[in-house]
Amino acid sequence: MAPLNLVLKGTDFVLRSYSPAADLYQVRKLFSKDTCSREYAPDLLPQYATDVRFKPYILEGPMGVVAFVAIRNLSADTDTSNKRLVFVEAVRVREDVRGAGLGTELMSTVVDNVRAAHPEKQHLRILATTVFQNEPMRRVFQKTGWTSAATMLLWPSDKKVLQVINSTAPTLEALGVANMVSPDVFVLSKQWKEIRTPSEILAIIHYLRDSGSEYLRPDLFTVEGAIASSRFLCHELAKQEGRSVWRLTRGENPAGLLFVRPRVLDPAVTTLDCTVSACIDGVHEAESAVVFAASREELPYFRIIFDNGMTPDMIATSPMLSLCGCFPFLVYECTQ
Ligand SMILES: CC(C)(COP(=O)(O)OP(=O)(O)OC[C@H]1O[C@@H](n2cnc3c(N)ncnc32)[C@H](O)[C@@H]1OP(=O)(O)O)[C@@H](O)C(=O)NCCC(=O)NCCS
């Protein structure tokens, strides 16, 4: 996108590509202000500089850099219609200028530009996420033509993950749920089988999607997820990071799929980034995924991101899952 001049409330701004050399200092400052980005920004900023799928932008005015946004272009090869997926992420408006309409203007300008860059509109999906509690961002989505498309649940809560990190006890003990694992869930946890071929992953994704558990997560936030889930195992980065994919079968049919990302490549990065992405359609299966993950040596602590097959109501029926709490993430889609 060429630099765009915008006049907002009588002030001149320019929306232009982020340049790590020139803008890193100001952008870091922008990110360091709020708690959620302090967690993942250190991980993302170097990626924004080097990963060609990202298109990061800043909004600059007479008072310096006032906002940041990144576009991530993906080809959704998990989807037979071969749609383009574009994620809009890491939207940040500087604290001292929030509430003046900049976030809204930034989002609508970015969406207009994404649409203009993809004339084959029927093949384009524009997605973004935010946490349920983020009312200003949800309002910005509402004002710029987005609708909430799905909810993902991040389990366990921050407090519980820290409890695991700070404890030498086995994970389930540190989480306080070791004695809540029923024998049948324990047996189920041993039945997760590793998958090695993208075609098998793709077939399971399609099956789960057809039964209502659309799998959006592998395309979000991770370094390599961007290539899309069906190629998950083939990419060099995935190999270096020790990623693996696991499936659970009920009768003849898939009942769950787990993408395991045990570690990030940069040892200096200390974010809570041992993630297990789960597409699961039952509470027992979800519990078995927790027990399975806790049994893996490469996951000294972990967070499971349950995709939208699992709901807060389902979590509430499990004493083991509900004890640790979960955090809803809303997936938004631009529909206008
Ligand atoms: C979310 C964010 C980008 C919005 O930017 P902004 O420039 O303040 O957005 P706007 O001024 O265009 O609009 C904000 C809207 O939220 C509303 N709002 C602000 N605080 C609110 C609150 N506590 N509850 C409900 N609505 C609220 C404003 O009133 C405004 O709506 P309105 O135009 O109908 O009055 C900005 O607050 C931000 O950077 N937050 C921290 C980072 C973040 O959360 N990013 C999103 C991660 S997905």
Tab-separated table of N, CA and C and ligand atoms in Angstrom, residues 34 36-37 40 90-94 97-105 129-131 134-137 139-141 143, ligand 1:
chain	number	residue	atom	x	y	z
A	34	ASP	N	0.181	-1.340	27.048
A	34	ASP	CA	-0.897	-2.163	27.610
A	34	ASP	C	-0.473	-3.606	27.842
A	36	CYS	N	-1.781	-6.580	27.473
A	36	CYS	CA	-1.871	-7.709	26.556
A	36	CYS	C	-0.739	-7.669	25.541
A	37	SER	N	-0.388	-6.486	25.020
A	37	SER	CA	0.669	-6.491	24.010
A	37	SER	C	2.058	-6.628	24.607
A	40	TYR	N	2.860	-10.296	23.984
A	40	TYR	CA	3.239	-10.901	22.719
A	40	TYR	C	3.989	-9.984	21.774
A	90	ALA	N	-3.015	-6.796	15.802
A	90	ALA	CA	-2.153	-5.883	16.563
A	90	ALA	C	-2.542	-4.418	16.370
A	91	VAL	N	-3.826	-4.151	16.344
A	91	VAL	CA	-4.283	-2.758	16.239
A	91	VAL	C	-3.949	-2.050	17.553
A	92	ARG	N	-3.253	-0.965	17.441
A	92	ARG	CA	-2.908	-0.194	18.644
A	92	ARG	C	-3.041	1.288	18.363
A	93	VAL	N	-3.766	1.986	19.218
A	93	VAL	CA	-3.811	3.447	19.126
A	93	VAL	C	-3.133	3.980	20.381
A	94	ARG	N	-2.316	4.991	20.221
A	94	ARG	CA	-1.586	5.534	21.375
A	94	ARG	C	-2.570	6.012	22.437
A	97	VAL	N	-4.343	9.430	22.613
A	97	VAL	CA	-5.244	9.904	21.549
A	97	VAL	C	-6.409	8.933	21.319
A	98	ARG	N	-6.616	8.030	22.257
A	98	ARG	CA	-7.733	7.087	22.099
A	98	ARG	C	-9.077	7.794	22.274
A	99	GLY	N	-10.110	7.220	21.696
A	99	GLY	CA	-11.460	7.750	21.867
A	99	GLY	C	-11.764	8.901	20.926
A	100	ALA	N	-10.812	9.231	20.022
A	100	ALA	CA	-11.035	10.377	19.120
A	100	ALA	C	-11.383	9.918	17.711
A	101	GLY	N	-11.595	8.620	17.524
A	101	GLY	CA	-12.004	8.128	16.211
A	101	GLY	C	-10.873	7.573	15.366
A	102	LEU	N	-9.627	7.594	15.880
A	102	LEU	CA	-8.502	7.121	15.057
A	102	LEU	C	-8.598	5.618	14.782
A	103	GLY	N	-8.968	4.845	15.820
A	103	GLY	CA	-9.071	3.386	15.655
A	103	GLY	C	-10.083	3.045	14.578
A	104	THR	N	-11.220	3.728	14.607
A	104	THR	CA	-12.287	3.474	13.631
A	104	THR	C	-11.804	3.822	12.220
A	105	GLU	N	-11.177	4.970	12.087
A	105	GLU	CA	-10.700	5.428	10.781
A	105	GLU	C	-9.620	4.470	10.249
A	129	THR	N	-9.248	-10.829	15.718
A	129	THR	CA	-9.717	-11.322	17.008
A	129	THR	C	-9.581	-10.231	18.064
A	130	THR	N	-10.369	-10.392	19.105
A	130	THR	CA	-10.144	-9.577	20.302
A	130	THR	C	-10.728	-10.331	21.483
A	131	VAL	N	-10.388	-9.893	22.681
A	131	VAL	CA	-10.966	-10.559	23.843
A	131	VAL	C	-12.334	-9.943	24.128
A	134	ASN	N	-12.712	-6.443	25.679
A	134	ASN	CA	-12.207	-5.246	25.003
A	134	ASN	C	-13.344	-4.465	24.320
A	135	GLU	N	-14.078	-3.723	25.140
A	135	GLU	CA	-15.253	-3.030	24.606
A	135	GLU	C	-14.905	-1.989	23.546
A	136	PRO	N	-13.826	-1.187	23.726
A	136	PRO	CA	-13.517	-0.216	22.659
A	136	PRO	C	-13.254	-0.903	21.315
A	137	MET	N	-12.523	-2.022	21.333
A	137	MET	CA	-12.219	-2.699	20.061
A	137	MET	C	-13.482	-3.313	19.471
A	139	ARG	N	-16.400	-2.200	19.822
A	139	ARG	CA	-17.167	-1.062	19.275
A	139	ARG	C	-16.593	-0.649	17.907
A	140	VAL	N	-15.267	-0.632	17.804
A	140	VAL	CA	-14.643	-0.290	16.511
A	140	VAL	C	-15.077	-1.316	15.449
A	141	PHE	N	-15.060	-2.593	15.803
A	141	PHE	CA	-15.511	-3.613	14.845
A	141	PHE	C	-16.945	-3.347	14.410
A	143	LYS	N	-18.578	-0.589	14.410
A	143	LYS	CA	-18.737	0.630	13.603
A	143	LYS	C	-18.187	0.470	12.190
B	1	LIG	C1	-9.166	-0.503	20.740
B	1	LIG	C2	-8.484	0.751	20.216
B	1	LIG	C3	-7.631	0.377	18.998
B	1	LIG	C4	-9.581	1.755	19.780
B	1	LIG	O1	-8.961	2.909	19.268
B	1	LIG	P1	-9.648	4.356	19.410
B	1	LIG	O2	-8.902	5.318	18.583
B	1	LIG	O3	-9.822	4.683	20.836
B	1	LIG	O4	-11.074	4.028	18.742
B	1	LIG	P2	-12.253	5.049	18.390
B	1	LIG	O5	-12.061	6.341	19.085
B	1	LIG	O6	-12.382	5.100	16.915
B	1	LIG	O7	-13.528	4.278	18.936
B	1	LIG	C5	-13.567	3.734	20.217
B	1	LIG	C6	-15.016	3.425	20.573
B	1	LIG	O8	-15.019	2.680	21.778
B	1	LIG	C7	-15.842	3.351	22.709
B	1	LIG	N1	-15.344	3.029	24.033
B	1	LIG	C8	-14.224	3.475	24.622
B	1	LIG	N2	-14.123	2.954	25.851
B	1	LIG	C9	-15.209	2.155	26.016
B	1	LIG	C10	-15.670	1.335	27.076
B	1	LIG	N3	-14.993	1.212	28.194
B	1	LIG	N4	-16.836	0.660	26.889
B	1	LIG	C11	-17.522	0.758	25.752
B	1	LIG	N5	-17.124	1.513	24.703
B	1	LIG	C12	-15.985	2.205	24.855
B	1	LIG	C13	-15.732	4.800	22.353
B	1	LIG	O9	-16.786	5.535	22.899
B	1	LIG	C14	-15.788	4.721	20.843
B	1	LIG	O10	-17.111	4.484	20.382
B	1	LIG	P3	-18.043	5.691	19.848
B	1	LIG	O11	-17.365	6.277	18.638
B	1	LIG	O12	-19.334	5.051	19.525
B	1	LIG	O13	-18.129	6.692	20.969
B	1	LIG	C15	-7.628	1.436	21.300
B	1	LIG	O14	-8.420	1.642	22.433
B	1	LIG	C16	-6.399	0.633	21.696
B	1	LIG	O15	-5.343	0.756	21.087
B	1	LIG	N6	-6.540	-0.181	22.742
B	1	LIG	C17	-5.424	-0.977	23.279
B	1	LIG	C18	-5.002	-2.055	22.336
B	1	LIG	C19	-6.139	-2.936	21.923
B	1	LIG	O16	-6.971	-3.315	22.732
B	1	LIG	N7	-6.149	-3.273	20.620
B	1	LIG	C20	-7.108	-4.168	20.067
B	1	LIG	C21	-6.599	-5.556	20.252
B	1	LIG	S1	-7.512	-6.623	19.250
